[in-house]
Amino acid sequence: MDDRAHSRPLDVHRISNYPEVQEVIQQLFFQFQHAGLLKGADRKKFRKHLKLVILDLRIAYLESPALYISYGRGDARYRPGTRYHALHIRRRPLIRVMDGLVSLEYLEHHLGFYDRRTGIGRDSRMRATQSLINLIQKVPPEAIGRATTP
């Protein structure tokens, strides 16, 4: 069995204002900056998307170190009327976060696909590498909450 099947969708409702979280996000932001991965980025949106990904990766690792998180990379997932759009998640900053984390070797990443002939497809999958786990381990599980949706 393909271990990438052990996955769940990206949970974009993770929140935290704990100092440990802010410290990790700041550290990662500086690494993105130093690597030249922020050119032309809206830094406020980038931080928001970085934070939601990091928080969900932390929770996923606590649930199961083998758990992958799935997410869509296609434009259609972010258009008006979609789940991501309704939650103010935008494609460009989210993909920039994912690609940057891969570049910095913080993510194990598998691109999704869609086979038009068979109609079979799979979303992209990610999970934290040991380097990212080492960085985010100082974030206690109780520091991460869930936003309530109206």
Tab-separated table of C-alpha atoms in Angstrom:
chain	number	residue	atom	x	y	z
A	1	MET	CA	0.000	0.000	0.000
A	2	ASP	CA	1.193	3.519	-0.801
A	3	ASP	CA	1.914	5.248	2.520
A	4	ARG	CA	0.785	8.561	0.987
A	5	ALA	CA	-2.773	7.250	1.270
A	6	HIS	CA	-2.418	7.778	5.033
A	7	SER	CA	-3.415	11.431	4.779
A	8	ARG	CA	-5.978	14.052	5.602
A	9	PRO	CA	-6.773	17.462	4.088
A	10	LEU	CA	-4.967	20.598	5.214
A	11	ASP	CA	-6.785	22.007	8.231
A	12	VAL	CA	-6.813	25.756	7.793
A	13	HIS	CA	-8.522	26.447	11.128
A	14	ARG	CA	-5.389	26.161	13.285
A	15	ILE	CA	-4.616	29.227	15.388
A	16	SER	CA	-2.107	30.256	18.014
A	17	ASN	CA	-0.668	33.411	19.522
A	18	TYR	CA	1.795	31.669	21.817
A	19	PRO	CA	5.308	33.159	21.861
A	20	GLU	CA	6.831	29.771	20.929
A	21	VAL	CA	4.790	29.760	17.724
A	22	GLN	CA	5.682	33.361	16.900
A	23	GLU	CA	9.362	32.529	17.432
A	24	VAL	CA	9.245	29.558	15.037
A	25	ILE	CA	7.370	31.556	12.390
A	26	GLN	CA	9.859	34.410	12.708
A	27	GLN	CA	12.810	32.032	12.415
A	28	LEU	CA	11.339	30.392	9.310
A	29	PHE	CA	10.462	33.778	7.813
A	30	PHE	CA	14.094	34.886	8.162
A	31	GLN	CA	15.261	31.666	6.511
A	32	PHE	CA	12.908	32.287	3.569
A	33	GLN	CA	14.178	35.861	3.378
A	34	HIS	CA	17.837	34.833	3.535
A	35	ALA	CA	17.294	32.214	0.805
A	36	GLY	CA	15.691	34.842	-1.468
A	37	LEU	CA	12.322	33.080	-1.460
A	38	LEU	CA	10.222	36.155	-0.646
A	39	LYS	CA	10.871	38.343	-3.682
A	40	GLY	CA	7.612	40.021	-4.655
A	41	ALA	CA	5.640	38.352	-1.843
A	42	ASP	CA	2.980	40.087	0.213
A	43	ARG	CA	4.720	39.467	3.528
A	44	LYS	CA	1.588	39.686	5.674
A	45	LYS	CA	-0.243	37.072	3.571
A	46	PHE	CA	2.895	34.963	3.423
A	47	ARG	CA	3.241	34.896	7.236
A	48	LYS	CA	-0.447	34.001	7.618
A	49	HIS	CA	-0.134	31.069	5.222
A	50	LEU	CA	3.206	29.958	6.706
A	51	LYS	CA	1.702	29.915	10.177
A	52	LEU	CA	-1.351	27.866	9.217
A	53	VAL	CA	0.827	25.286	7.433
A	54	ILE	CA	3.317	25.002	10.306
A	55	LEU	CA	0.588	24.669	12.929
A	56	ASP	CA	-1.159	21.944	10.967
A	57	LEU	CA	2.110	20.094	10.321
A	58	ARG	CA	2.771	20.120	14.085
A	59	ILE	CA	-0.665	18.687	14.850
A	60	ALA	CA	-0.376	16.101	12.061
A	61	TYR	CA	2.953	14.913	13.449
A	62	LEU	CA	1.417	14.564	16.908
A	63	GLU	CA	-1.489	12.562	15.429
A	64	SER	CA	0.885	10.261	13.560
A	65	PRO	CA	4.467	10.864	12.390
A	66	ALA	CA	3.576	9.002	9.172
A	67	LEU	CA	0.514	11.174	8.400
A	68	TYR	CA	0.555	13.218	5.200
A	69	ILE	CA	-1.437	16.399	4.669
A	70	SER	CA	-3.103	16.809	1.297
A	71	TYR	CA	-3.779	20.094	-0.455
A	72	GLY	CA	-4.659	21.239	-3.934
A	73	ARG	CA	-2.250	23.216	-6.109
A	74	GLY	CA	-4.641	23.930	-8.981
A	75	ASP	CA	-6.297	27.309	-9.572
A	76	ALA	CA	-9.760	25.774	-9.384
A	77	ARG	CA	-9.347	25.051	-5.655
A	78	TYR	CA	-8.963	28.755	-4.831
A	79	ARG	CA	-11.711	30.345	-6.937
A	80	PRO	CA	-14.755	32.083	-5.438
A	81	GLY	CA	-17.211	29.576	-4.044
A	82	THR	CA	-14.515	27.119	-2.942
A	83	ARG	CA	-13.541	26.112	0.581
A	84	TYR	CA	-10.131	27.772	0.420
A	85	HIS	CA	-11.485	31.002	-1.056
A	86	ALA	CA	-14.194	31.260	1.594
A	87	LEU	CA	-11.498	30.961	4.263
A	88	HIS	CA	-9.276	33.624	2.637
A	89	ILE	CA	-6.632	31.091	1.669
A	90	ARG	CA	-4.955	32.152	-1.548
A	91	ARG	CA	-3.123	29.940	-3.979
A	92	ARG	CA	-0.009	32.027	-4.626
A	93	PRO	CA	1.080	32.538	-0.986
A	94	LEU	CA	0.207	28.954	-0.035
A	95	ILE	CA	2.173	27.468	-2.926
A	96	ARG	CA	5.079	29.830	-2.172
A	97	VAL	CA	5.117	28.537	1.421
A	98	MET	CA	5.028	24.901	0.303
A	99	ASP	CA	7.689	25.303	-2.373
A	100	GLY	CA	9.896	27.278	0.005
A	101	LEU	CA	9.616	24.672	2.746
A	102	VAL	CA	10.592	22.023	0.197
A	103	SER	CA	13.539	24.158	-0.941
A	104	LEU	CA	14.679	24.576	2.667
A	105	GLU	CA	14.294	20.795	3.148
A	106	TYR	CA	11.571	21.110	5.762
A	107	LEU	CA	8.968	19.131	3.804
A	108	GLU	CA	8.728	15.722	2.265
A	109	HIS	CA	6.542	16.554	-0.718
A	110	HIS	CA	4.755	14.602	-3.441
A	111	LEU	CA	3.035	16.478	-6.257
A	112	GLY	CA	-0.517	15.511	-7.060
A	113	PHE	CA	-1.757	14.448	-10.461
A	114	TYR	CA	-4.849	14.039	-12.559
A	115	ASP	CA	-5.128	11.489	-15.339
A	116	ARG	CA	-7.785	12.747	-17.769
A	117	ARG	CA	-8.026	9.371	-19.477
A	118	THR	CA	-8.982	7.453	-16.335
A	119	GLY	CA	-10.398	10.352	-14.306
A	120	ILE	CA	-8.156	9.371	-11.404
A	121	GLY	CA	-6.252	11.983	-9.475
A	122	ARG	CA	-4.659	12.769	-6.162
A	123	ASP	CA	-3.940	16.009	-4.346
A	124	SER	CA	-0.382	16.932	-3.482
A	125	ARG	CA	0.851	15.495	-0.189
A	126	MET	CA	3.297	16.798	2.380
A	127	ARG	CA	4.650	15.980	5.790
A	128	ALA	CA	7.328	17.536	7.944
A	129	THR	CA	10.919	16.345	7.700
A	130	GLN	CA	12.923	15.689	10.848
A	131	SER	CA	14.529	19.138	10.467
A	132	LEU	CA	11.147	20.835	10.729
A	133	ILE	CA	10.050	18.550	13.563
A	134	ASN	CA	13.181	19.527	15.497
A	135	LEU	CA	12.312	23.192	14.970
A	136	ILE	CA	8.633	22.980	15.886
A	137	GLN	CA	8.906	20.521	18.771
A	138	LYS	CA	9.214	23.416	21.194
A	139	VAL	CA	5.622	24.363	20.334
A	140	PRO	CA	3.477	22.622	22.949
A	141	PRO	CA	0.313	20.958	21.607
A	142	GLU	CA	-1.854	23.069	23.906
A	143	ALA	CA	-0.496	26.184	22.163
A	144	ILE	CA	-2.468	25.305	19.042
A	145	GLY	CA	-6.196	25.835	18.956
A	146	ARG	CA	-8.956	25.795	16.382
A	147	ALA	CA	-10.749	28.837	15.087
A	148	THR	CA	-14.493	28.605	15.284
A	149	THR	CA	-16.346	29.092	12.054
A	150	PRO	CA	-19.504	31.220	12.025
